[in-house]
Amino acid sequence: MASLSLLELRHLRTLAALDETGSVSRAAKRVHLTQSALSHQIKVLQNHYGLPILRRQGQSIELTEAGQHLVTLARKVLEEIQATERNLAKMSEHASGSLRIVLECHTCFDWLMPLMDAFRQNWPEVELDLVSGFHSDPVQLLEEGSADVVIGSEQIERRGVVHHPLFRFEILAVLAPEHPLRAKKILHARDFAGETLITYPVPEERIDLIRNVLKPAGVQPERRTAELTVAILQLVASRRGIAALPSWGLKNYVEHDYVIARRIGSQGLWSDLYVSTLAETATRPYLRDFLVTARNTCFATLDGIIPLKPADQ
Amino acid sequence: MASLSLLELRHLRTLAALDETGSVSRAAKRVHLTQSALSHQIKVLQNHYGLPILRRQGQSIELTEAGQHLVTLARKVLEEIQATERNLAKMSEHASGSLRIVLECHTCFDWLMPLMDAFRQNWPEVELDLVSGFHSDPVQLLEEGSADVVIGSEQIERRGVVHHPLFRFEILAVLAPEHPLRAKKILHARDFAGETLITYPVPEERIDLIRNVLKPAGVQPERRTAELTVAILQLVASRRGIAALPSWGLKNYVEHDYVIARRIGSQGLWSDLYVSTLAETATRPYLRDFLVTARNTCFATLDGIIPLKPADQ
DNA sequence: AGAGATTTATGAATTCTATTCATTAATATT
DNA sequence: AATATTAATGAATAGAATTCATAAATCTCT
């Protein structure tokens, strides 16, 4: 198979990202390159094929017919590659074992469930489990050997433990549509004074809003807890209080005017999500595959999240 | 589609070449890189997947199971890419026109026929033809506009005309199995003295053996001509004389002991094959596709040929 | 309207990495 | 045994992809 083709997988990866994000700069974040790099890549391809691949449509972009062709190719090819890489992974050592997940982030259930289903299909020989209950020191579970991965927002520095960044997300304040604060575009610490805060049943220091915003400002609202995201939203909608939740989980409820969402602070309140494992576990092929598919499904499903660069890249 | 995969198409192209040639150095020639470059590529892949991709088997190599997986992937992916690149090519301008081929090299019929069939399938809108008859100045046909492509062994420097190297091949002397010269491993100019040389019906200066070997040595054997390769071989087998033909066309006949083949001169007599077109024609997408598939099929079908680096690479 | 924020495009500089070069060890050929 | 091939490897190089700096265009919000 002679070349005379300068096409590389890197191009296909950007094409796919371009299609998924609909913008050069968002696509750039997705593939962990600069917007400029992608712009150059596109230019090279367009020159090579003598055809425009994307058209600038006002602020954003639109793929041309040629671009669509390439995206279709990209999808097919990248999927085939992932499939054979999985096969290769299964041929290597440590191809089986257990993946017992501790979920620190309650809202993550939303995307974790379908992910686990997909993973179970691809790795039937791996023992997949969800470790339930609250744990004051989840990383310790790794060290004890009673769990394999922790999904959470903290990078607890402990030797022998590795943190794999997943994405950055925004935490929004959630109010009933009729709430007096609805007039404000942005909520600040003092706005929470006198309100009831509805949270998951976890200690204060695990709640970003309290730890990073309210506590420093000396604001201490009442608290009320609920186990499930829907329960929290129900309480908010029935005007029992305010909640603070990741933006992605709110989309549907906001669109149906069940609740309204507001930014917290002028820059917004952001948090990073990590997958933490023992260094040893990190080398396991099925763990690497889990990470890849986790990123893929999250970027595909969740709106408004920002890719974080994997440590090993 | 996140990365975490360092695999690139370049690797897949190498893998395919490795499988087809069964040796690192031959594969390197095929993809126009050094043996060292491929060795490094392989090393990187092996480290990345933690699996051996090929095993050194004495002098040559053998693909491992992992290697086979990757080769299968490579085949599929590279084919899909070529398909969509063809689609893109058809969307560009100049996607149709004519491809009238002048064949200077008679033996090339062998591989040109199946190639033309394949091409006709892929480019039904291109008028494909074979320009028959002998032409003293084939390149002139290009300039006159009565042909589009010349397949031959000479790089005639003429402005506006481009030569696309295909491959280098060896010309072997062909003898009847009982011929007295059979004892010699290598034939030299003087060995041809007193023999009858059986050739295609073309002028002396078009016959490499005469021009490059016999004439310089002052040897002038008798000549007898035949139109078809089989006819020439038939004459040789029935001891009417000696012929000089490209090695690839001889394989079957030699294996069945119909004739025997001998190297000419200690280094062998080699010739390069070019596809010549007008510079303008060279940019046509269907011409580029023709070149790519020509190289592919030749390398896949013909034994003992050496890849030549395309001018535009 | 105008200021500010965000988007893509582009040329130049830089960094990175794939390839070549030079060499060795191993295997095959004569 | 001598010679020619083949693959592997570390260091040097060349080349190309990416970043940086910037401009032009578009959108948003007072």
XYZ file of C-alpha atoms (C1' of nucleotides) in Angstrom:
686
model
C 0.000 0.000 0.000
C 1.972 2.986 -1.248
C 1.448 6.334 0.345
C 1.002 9.452 -1.770
C -1.399 10.167 1.029
C -0.373 12.454 3.820
C -3.402 11.551 5.868
C -2.583 10.411 9.396
C -4.710 9.231 12.283
C -4.041 12.507 14.028
C -6.026 14.151 11.237
C -8.872 11.711 11.640
C -8.907 12.287 15.373
C -9.257 16.036 14.856
C -11.899 15.538 12.203
C -13.971 13.488 14.614
C -13.501 16.087 17.337
C -14.444 18.875 14.948
C -17.635 17.108 14.082
C -18.516 16.396 17.680
C -17.798 19.856 19.018
C -18.722 21.954 16.013
C -15.864 24.354 16.670
C -12.151 24.413 16.088
C -11.209 25.639 19.532
C -13.417 23.150 21.353
C -12.084 20.366 19.151
C -8.566 21.511 19.982
C -9.247 21.102 23.698
C -10.654 17.682 23.010
C -7.485 16.454 21.336
C -5.215 18.438 23.666
C -3.742 20.725 21.061
C -4.004 24.443 20.319
C -6.653 25.905 18.114
C -3.812 27.024 15.890
C -2.515 23.496 15.491
C -5.897 22.306 14.264
C -6.214 25.251 11.933
C -2.899 24.290 10.375
C -3.879 20.644 10.125
C -7.071 21.543 8.322
C -5.215 23.800 5.951
C -2.809 21.028 5.038
C -5.652 18.624 4.346
C -7.540 21.147 2.256
C -4.489 21.876 0.172
C -3.820 18.207 -0.288
C -7.287 17.291 -1.437
C -7.903 20.553 -3.230
C -11.257 20.804 -1.469
C -12.616 22.832 1.448
C -13.231 20.648 4.484
C -15.039 23.146 6.618
C -16.744 26.437 6.079
C -16.700 29.222 8.578
C -20.287 29.782 9.611
C -20.345 33.032 11.530
C -18.712 32.349 14.852
C -18.530 28.598 14.489
C -17.880 26.170 11.672
C -19.668 23.721 9.442
C -18.235 20.677 7.737
C -18.464 20.523 3.969
C -19.437 17.420 2.070
C -15.780 16.474 1.796
C -15.438 16.989 5.530
C -18.388 14.703 6.192
C -16.803 11.975 4.096
C -13.642 12.219 6.137
C -15.570 12.203 9.404
C -17.406 9.066 8.398
C -14.069 7.496 7.611
C -12.644 8.715 10.894
C -15.462 7.181 12.912
C -15.120 3.832 11.247
C -11.349 3.724 11.384
C -10.987 4.919 14.970
C -13.527 2.407 16.138
C -11.753 -0.411 14.337
C -8.492 0.646 15.886
C -9.943 0.699 19.377
C -11.343 -2.768 18.791
C -8.033 -4.296 17.757
C -6.202 -2.432 20.484
C -8.570 -4.061 22.909
C -7.732 -7.399 21.392
C -4.040 -6.702 21.792
C -4.617 -5.632 25.374
C -6.286 -8.933 26.096
C -3.231 -10.761 24.802
C -0.946 -9.028 27.246
C -0.480 -10.000 30.855
C -2.776 -8.634 33.540
C -5.629 -8.794 31.074
C -8.013 -9.782 33.814
C -8.610 -8.769 37.399
C -11.138 -6.645 39.213
C -12.462 -3.131 38.826
C -14.247 -2.175 42.006
C -15.317 1.441 41.776
C -15.779 3.884 44.636
C -17.947 6.806 43.583
C -17.281 9.984 45.521
C -19.258 12.085 43.108
C -22.918 11.187 43.476
C -24.013 12.871 40.262
C -21.601 10.695 38.316
C -24.073 7.845 38.476
C -25.685 9.434 35.434
C -22.871 8.614 33.080
C -21.219 5.796 34.977
C -24.050 3.326 34.581
C -24.081 3.176 30.762
C -20.293 3.205 30.831
C -20.195 0.191 33.108
C -22.606 -1.653 30.859
C -20.403 -1.031 27.854
C -17.312 -2.020 29.771
C -18.862 -5.260 30.945
C -19.477 -6.200 27.331
C -15.899 -5.566 26.303
C -14.259 -7.125 29.371
C -16.483 -9.956 30.583
C -13.511 -11.506 32.375
C -12.980 -8.445 34.577
C -14.881 -8.396 37.834
C -16.742 -5.107 37.755
C -18.342 -3.708 40.883
C -19.557 -0.580 42.587
C -18.414 -0.177 46.179
C -21.369 1.303 48.024
C -21.573 3.390 51.184
C -19.794 6.512 52.339
C -16.059 6.404 52.964
C -14.188 9.067 54.856
C -10.886 8.123 53.219
C -11.655 6.479 49.901
C -8.036 6.282 48.797
C -7.369 4.069 51.762
C -9.681 1.514 50.200
C -7.250 1.308 47.300
C -4.343 0.712 49.631
C -6.291 -1.861 51.615
C -7.050 -3.669 48.389
C -10.807 -3.480 48.851
C -11.337 -1.191 45.845
C -9.525 -0.544 42.556
C -10.611 2.899 41.415
C -11.938 6.025 43.075
C -13.891 8.530 41.029
C -13.798 11.865 42.759
C -12.795 15.488 42.714
C -9.792 15.468 44.967
C -6.209 14.764 44.117
C -5.075 13.285 47.373
C -1.290 13.054 47.251
C -0.363 9.664 48.548
C 2.623 7.625 47.347
C 1.701 4.717 45.145
C -1.533 6.399 44.096
C -2.049 7.932 40.633
C -4.704 10.393 39.551
C -6.031 10.348 36.006
C -7.780 13.631 35.160
C -11.098 13.156 33.406
C -12.611 16.589 32.870
C -13.376 19.945 34.448
C -16.994 20.853 35.088
C -18.949 23.772 36.419
C -21.073 23.625 39.542
C -24.234 25.683 39.228
C -26.670 26.883 41.833
C -30.110 25.378 41.346
C -33.242 27.331 42.289
C -36.960 27.010 41.991
C -38.146 28.996 38.975
C -40.025 31.379 41.273
C -37.163 31.898 43.681
C -36.479 35.556 44.551
C -32.858 35.145 43.463
C -33.960 34.283 39.920
C -33.368 37.904 38.879
C -29.620 37.604 39.459
C -27.479 36.195 36.671
C -24.710 35.343 39.063
C -24.984 34.307 42.695
C -22.403 35.240 45.313
C -21.660 33.872 48.746
C -23.876 36.392 50.559
C -26.874 35.387 48.433
C -26.832 32.036 50.196
C -27.201 33.573 53.666
C -30.515 32.616 55.191
C -31.176 29.983 52.535
C -31.404 26.238 53.038
C -28.747 24.296 51.178
C -29.763 20.892 49.876
C -26.885 18.502 49.399
C -25.921 14.861 49.259
C -25.349 13.388 52.727
C -21.582 14.022 52.879
C -19.453 16.108 55.264
C -19.139 19.861 54.651
C -15.541 19.672 53.503
C -16.600 17.470 50.590
C -18.963 20.107 49.230
C -17.136 22.531 46.949
C -19.673 25.310 47.392
C -19.232 25.305 51.153
C -15.496 24.724 51.206
C -14.494 27.148 48.455
C -17.179 29.798 48.529
C -19.365 29.959 51.616
C -16.873 29.101 54.356
C -14.276 31.660 53.196
C -17.036 34.284 53.129
C -18.274 33.281 56.574
C -21.706 32.304 55.277
C -23.300 29.308 56.958
C -26.707 28.378 55.564
C -28.886 25.611 56.912
C -28.396 22.186 55.385
C -30.729 19.449 54.381
C -29.649 16.256 52.637
C -30.976 13.777 50.113
C -29.405 10.651 48.634
C -30.462 10.984 45.044
C -30.058 13.777 42.514
C -33.745 13.615 41.582
C -34.697 13.937 45.250
C -32.530 17.042 45.592
C -34.082 18.542 42.509
C -37.546 17.738 43.771
C -36.822 19.568 47.018
C -35.445 22.548 45.116
C -38.427 22.681 42.799
C -40.782 22.605 45.764
C -38.928 25.574 47.238
C -37.364 23.833 50.196
C -33.985 25.316 49.385
C -31.077 25.799 46.959
C -28.721 23.161 45.638
C -25.358 23.211 43.851
C -24.897 20.574 41.192
C -22.727 19.857 38.157
C -24.066 21.669 35.117
C -24.371 18.548 32.985
C -26.934 16.858 35.210
C -29.183 19.894 35.111
C -29.662 20.300 31.430
C -32.929 18.417 31.057
C -34.542 19.891 34.152
C -33.617 23.430 33.192
C -34.904 22.974 29.663
C -38.262 21.880 31.038
C -38.370 24.826 33.462
C -38.500 22.489 36.406
C -35.684 24.457 38.001
C -33.351 27.272 36.992
C -29.564 27.311 37.176
C -27.234 30.187 38.008
C -23.490 30.679 37.913
C -21.727 30.929 41.272
C -19.254 33.808 41.409
C -18.190 35.816 38.349
C -15.764 33.140 37.186
C -18.093 30.325 38.083
C -17.381 27.491 40.483
C -15.407 24.754 38.807
C -14.194 21.371 39.893
C -12.039 18.666 38.327
C -12.909 15.023 38.207
C -10.241 12.366 38.609
C -10.028 8.633 38.421
C -7.567 7.521 41.074
C -5.883 4.127 41.211
C -2.797 2.494 42.560
C 0.173 2.991 40.249
C 0.190 -0.735 39.705
C -3.451 -0.804 38.615
C -2.822 2.056 36.215
C -0.799 -0.174 33.926
C -3.558 -2.738 33.546
C -4.846 -2.740 29.966
C -8.495 -2.882 30.998
C -8.024 0.141 33.225
C -6.548 2.092 30.333
C -9.461 1.047 28.170
C -11.855 2.073 30.935
C -10.287 5.522 30.994
C -10.431 5.920 27.240
C -14.081 4.964 27.036
C -14.908 7.030 30.106
C -13.501 10.119 28.410
C -15.202 9.303 25.142
C -18.634 8.782 26.606
C -18.378 11.784 28.920
C -17.380 14.125 26.108
C -20.090 12.695 23.924
C -22.835 12.884 26.569
C -22.089 15.725 28.947
C -22.412 19.329 27.879
C -20.156 22.075 29.013
C -17.309 19.986 30.333
C -13.699 20.824 29.612
C -11.194 18.100 28.735
C -8.211 17.722 31.028
C -4.922 16.471 29.711
C -4.150 12.897 30.749
C -1.044 12.621 32.874
C 0.634 10.164 30.538
C 0.591 12.141 27.372
C -12.288 10.000 20.515
C -9.429 10.459 22.937
C -6.007 9.261 22.009
C -3.886 7.413 24.508
C -2.933 5.601 21.349
C 0.249 6.477 19.596
C -0.662 4.420 16.573
C -0.465 6.300 13.305
C -1.205 5.359 9.721
C 2.497 5.345 9.028
C 2.731 2.384 11.393
C -0.064 0.590 9.622
C 1.566 1.204 6.256
C 4.761 -0.290 7.602
C 2.936 -3.263 9.069
C 1.285 -4.000 5.728
C 4.617 -3.741 3.942
C 6.271 -6.002 6.511
C 3.634 -8.610 5.957
C 3.837 -8.395 2.178
C 7.605 -8.489 1.951
C 8.450 -10.645 4.937
C 11.532 -8.594 5.720
C 12.284 -5.309 7.381
C 14.661 -4.043 4.720
C 12.381 -4.929 1.835
C 9.446 -3.340 3.640
C 11.573 -0.247 4.162
C 12.144 0.068 0.408
C 8.440 -0.330 -0.133
C 7.540 2.591 2.080
C 10.594 4.617 1.036
C 12.282 4.694 4.415
C 15.429 3.152 5.856
C 15.548 -0.239 7.472
C 16.548 1.572 10.630
C 13.451 3.755 10.582
C 11.217 0.703 10.447
C 13.174 -1.004 13.177
C 12.578 1.998 15.405
C 8.898 2.145 14.519
C 8.471 -1.496 15.450
C 10.284 -0.989 18.704
C 7.986 1.869 19.653
C 4.888 -0.180 18.904
C 6.171 -3.169 20.838
C 6.925 -1.039 23.865
C 3.563 0.610 23.667
C 1.549 -2.583 23.483
C 3.898 -4.555 25.686
C 3.860 -7.322 23.113
C 6.311 -8.536 20.453
C 5.038 -7.771 16.962
C 7.574 -9.726 15.005
C 10.046 -12.431 15.741
C 13.376 -12.665 14.063
C 13.354 -15.923 12.168
C 16.944 -16.555 11.090
C 17.726 -14.015 8.410
C 14.208 -12.776 7.943
C 11.227 -12.120 10.173
C 7.891 -13.536 11.129
C 4.872 -11.677 12.468
C 3.563 -12.679 15.858
C -0.110 -13.071 16.620
C -0.225 -9.460 17.752
C 1.469 -8.479 14.502
C -1.142 -10.354 12.500
C -3.929 -8.524 14.307
C -2.356 -5.212 13.417
C -1.832 -6.263 9.807
C -5.475 -7.230 9.485
C -6.383 -3.841 10.872
C -3.938 -2.148 8.519
C -5.412 -3.843 5.450
C -8.934 -2.864 6.353
C -8.104 0.692 7.328
C -5.840 1.456 4.399
C -8.416 0.161 1.979
C -11.142 2.274 3.543
C -8.920 5.295 3.321
C -8.170 4.721 -0.320
C -11.886 4.376 -0.986
C -12.826 7.668 0.602
C -9.844 9.397 -0.944
C -11.174 8.250 -4.275
C -14.527 9.715 -3.361
C -12.903 12.996 -2.470
C -10.960 12.935 -5.717
C -14.198 12.587 -7.634
C -15.557 15.681 -5.927
C -12.680 17.826 -7.119
C -12.404 19.365 -10.544
C -10.866 17.433 -13.412
C -12.420 14.292 -12.008
C -13.088 13.002 -15.473
C -11.226 12.939 -18.734
C -9.315 10.370 -20.719
C -6.479 7.987 -19.963
C -5.099 6.755 -23.261
C -2.074 4.601 -22.556
C 0.920 4.064 -24.805
C 2.789 0.927 -23.845
C 6.468 1.005 -24.754
C 7.243 -2.018 -22.643
C 5.655 -5.055 -24.282
C 5.991 -7.310 -21.268
C 3.987 -4.858 -19.204
C 0.806 -6.227 -20.730
C 0.997 -8.890 -18.042
C 0.197 -6.568 -15.193
C -1.450 -3.732 -17.070
C -4.520 -5.688 -18.103
C -5.810 -6.516 -14.613
C -4.865 -3.029 -13.500
C -6.952 -1.494 -16.279
C -9.896 -3.653 -15.330
C -9.700 -2.490 -11.724
C -9.312 1.100 -12.795
C -12.320 0.946 -15.079
C -14.403 -0.160 -12.118
C -13.276 2.722 -9.959
C -13.425 5.397 -12.640
C -16.199 4.502 -15.062
C -16.400 8.116 -16.184
C -12.805 8.174 -17.371
C -12.239 7.138 -20.963
C -9.640 4.395 -20.706
C -7.799 3.192 -23.797
C -4.700 1.483 -25.005
C -2.990 3.251 -27.939
C -1.761 0.485 -30.223
C 1.053 0.371 -32.756
C 4.704 1.310 -32.610
C 5.687 4.935 -32.095
C 9.153 6.278 -32.680
C 8.558 9.239 -30.392
C 5.861 8.284 -27.889
C 6.223 11.440 -25.829
C 5.201 13.404 -28.856
C 1.829 11.709 -28.659
C 1.357 13.353 -25.286
C 2.169 16.762 -26.699
C -0.077 16.207 -29.696
C -2.871 15.330 -27.334
C -3.458 11.908 -28.847
C -2.344 10.026 -25.736
C -2.297 10.757 -21.993
C 0.156 8.308 -20.529
C 3.335 6.609 -21.737
C 4.599 3.572 -19.876
C 8.229 3.015 -20.721
C 11.807 2.804 -19.587
C 13.153 6.103 -20.751
C 13.100 9.441 -19.038
C 12.958 11.682 -22.050
C 13.602 15.215 -20.841
C 11.061 17.427 -22.498
C 9.551 20.528 -20.975
C 5.984 20.085 -19.815
C 6.463 16.336 -19.462
C 6.729 14.598 -16.080
C 8.049 11.140 -15.334
C 6.646 9.119 -12.450
C 9.009 6.310 -11.460
C 7.273 2.982 -10.919
C 9.938 0.407 -10.149
C 13.327 -1.004 -11.086
C 13.507 -4.461 -12.573
C 16.154 -6.873 -13.771
C 16.424 -8.082 -17.333
C 17.499 -11.708 -17.550
C 18.792 -13.727 -20.436
C 16.436 -16.542 -21.365
C 17.784 -19.816 -22.762
C 16.501 -23.205 -23.662
C 17.174 -25.631 -20.805
C 19.623 -27.556 -22.993
C 21.485 -24.530 -24.238
C 25.311 -24.846 -24.024
C 25.461 -21.616 -22.014
C 23.361 -23.166 -19.257
C 26.545 -23.983 -17.338
C 27.318 -20.308 -16.795
C 25.694 -18.533 -13.856
C 26.273 -15.171 -15.451
C 26.319 -14.261 -19.112
C 28.551 -11.568 -20.553
C 28.463 -9.689 -23.826
C 30.804 -12.086 -25.607
C 28.560 -15.037 -24.778
C 25.973 -13.567 -27.139
C 28.333 -13.582 -30.127
C 27.101 -15.999 -32.742
C 23.730 -16.398 -31.073
C 20.371 -15.313 -32.398
C 18.650 -12.690 -30.287
C 14.888 -12.903 -30.135
C 13.203 -9.589 -29.363
C 10.033 -7.632 -29.737
C 9.822 -5.820 -33.091
C 11.348 -2.520 -31.966
C 14.496 -0.657 -33.046
C 17.844 -1.674 -31.577
C 18.176 1.451 -29.466
C 15.048 0.474 -27.570
C 16.539 -2.820 -26.464
C 18.536 -2.413 -23.253
C 20.637 -5.515 -23.813
C 21.830 -4.236 -27.171
C 22.198 -0.606 -26.231
C 23.865 -1.042 -22.864
C 25.705 -4.345 -23.148
C 26.240 -5.710 -26.653
C 26.832 -2.509 -28.647
C 29.473 -1.177 -26.213
C 31.236 -4.544 -26.431
C 31.004 -4.593 -30.206
C 28.929 -7.751 -30.262
C 26.263 -7.909 -32.942
C 24.190 -11.075 -32.858
C 21.515 -11.917 -35.360
C 18.015 -10.740 -34.558
C 14.631 -12.286 -34.907
C 11.426 -10.709 -33.670
C 8.080 -11.759 -32.266
C 5.115 -9.693 -31.093
C 4.124 -11.583 -28.010
C 6.070 -12.664 -24.962
C 4.775 -16.225 -25.234
C 5.916 -16.359 -28.835
C 9.399 -15.238 -27.850
C 9.524 -17.846 -25.114
C 8.322 -20.497 -27.508
C 11.145 -19.650 -29.912
C 13.671 -19.728 -27.075
C 12.409 -23.055 -25.796
C 12.655 -24.523 -29.274
C 16.263 -23.383 -29.450
C 15.890 -20.721 -32.111
C 17.845 -18.244 -30.006
C 18.276 -16.282 -26.779
C 15.997 -13.586 -25.397
C 16.309 -10.922 -22.710
C 13.202 -10.294 -20.675
C 12.148 -8.768 -17.363
C 12.600 -11.249 -14.560
C 9.022 -11.045 -13.348
C 7.493 -12.388 -16.574
C 9.741 -15.434 -16.508
C 8.935 -16.853 -13.131
C 6.300 -19.354 -14.197
C 8.180 -20.587 -17.241
C 11.397 -21.060 -15.305
C 9.632 -22.923 -12.524
C 8.224 -25.363 -15.058
C 11.636 -25.810 -16.692
C 10.313 -24.517 -19.947
C 13.285 -22.162 -20.164
C 16.135 -21.115 -17.898
C 17.132 -17.590 -16.907
C 20.602 -16.142 -16.364
C 21.901 -12.872 -15.032
C 23.551 -10.548 -17.553
C 26.848 -9.099 -16.304
C 28.030 -9.445 -12.710
C 25.791 -6.632 -11.467
C 22.905 -7.726 -13.621
C 21.169 -5.648 -16.264
C 18.595 -3.354 -14.714
C 16.068 -0.943 -16.077
C 13.628 1.533 -14.567
C 10.011 1.826 -15.516
C 8.297 5.201 -15.677
C 4.841 6.515 -16.255
C 5.173 9.722 -18.238
C 2.490 12.352 -18.620
C 2.108 16.018 -19.301
C 2.582 18.076 -16.133
C -1.025 19.119 -16.459
C -2.270 15.530 -16.563
C -0.184 14.679 -13.512
C -2.457 16.730 -11.274
C -5.616 14.868 -12.320
C -6.963 12.873 -9.398
C -7.658 9.785 -11.482
C -4.090 9.789 -12.735
C -2.780 9.900 -9.178
C -5.083 7.046 -8.275
C -3.890 5.139 -11.336
C -0.309 5.540 -10.153
C -1.087 4.425 -6.623
C -2.899 1.309 -7.742
C -0.268 0.604 -10.388
C 2.416 0.566 -7.707
C 0.293 -1.499 -5.363
C -0.564 -4.169 -7.867
C 2.959 -4.335 -9.262
C 4.525 -4.766 -5.841
C 1.925 -7.334 -4.931
C 2.232 -9.320 -8.168
C 5.731 -8.971 -9.535
C 8.668 -10.626 -7.857
C 12.114 -9.134 -7.614
C 11.225 -5.554 -8.444
C 12.637 -2.631 -6.490
C 10.435 0.317 -5.522
C 11.463 3.716 -6.850
C 10.689 6.849 -4.921
C 7.872 8.903 -6.440
C 9.005 12.345 -7.567
C 6.397 14.137 -5.469
C 7.251 12.814 -2.079
C -23.173 51.951 19.085
C -19.254 50.690 21.157
C -16.401 47.914 24.253
C -15.176 43.414 25.326
C -15.094 38.599 24.636
C -14.674 34.813 21.508
C -13.897 32.800 17.223
C -10.761 31.344 13.195
C -6.645 32.205 10.249
C -1.774 32.980 9.450
C 3.357 33.625 9.489
C 7.373 32.944 12.287
C 9.708 30.612 15.971
C 10.269 26.653 18.494
C 10.023 22.282 20.091
C 9.632 17.718 19.391
C 10.185 13.427 17.210
C 10.732 10.532 13.174
C 14.311 9.430 10.294
C 18.947 8.793 8.962
C 23.712 7.699 9.931
C 27.171 4.782 11.699
C 28.015 0.682 13.823
C 27.442 -4.002 15.854
C 25.874 -8.678 16.170
C 23.819 -12.427 14.029
C 22.819 -15.259 10.176
C 23.318 -16.890 5.602
C 26.043 -17.816 1.284
C 29.994 -19.185 -1.510
C 36.856 -19.002 6.373
C 35.504 -14.960 3.954
C 31.804 -12.176 2.212
C 27.350 -10.477 1.945
C 22.778 -9.712 4.119
C 19.831 -8.859 7.755
C 18.078 -6.679 11.975
C 18.970 -3.855 16.147
C 20.637 0.229 18.567
C 22.402 4.816 20.182
C 23.550 9.330 18.635
C 23.010 12.998 15.316
C 20.131 15.258 12.089
C 16.558 16.929 9.517
C 11.958 17.799 9.096
C 7.538 18.706 10.433
C 3.969 19.498 13.819
C 2.901 22.537 17.277
C 2.972 26.750 19.785
C 3.321 31.710 20.041
C 1.957 36.167 18.722
C -1.180 38.600 16.196
C -4.909 40.093 13.125
C -9.538 39.945 11.258
C -14.164 38.681 11.884
C -18.179 37.765 14.574
C -21.019 37.837 18.521
C -22.648 39.712 23.238
C -23.826 42.873 26.546
C -24.321 47.258 28.315
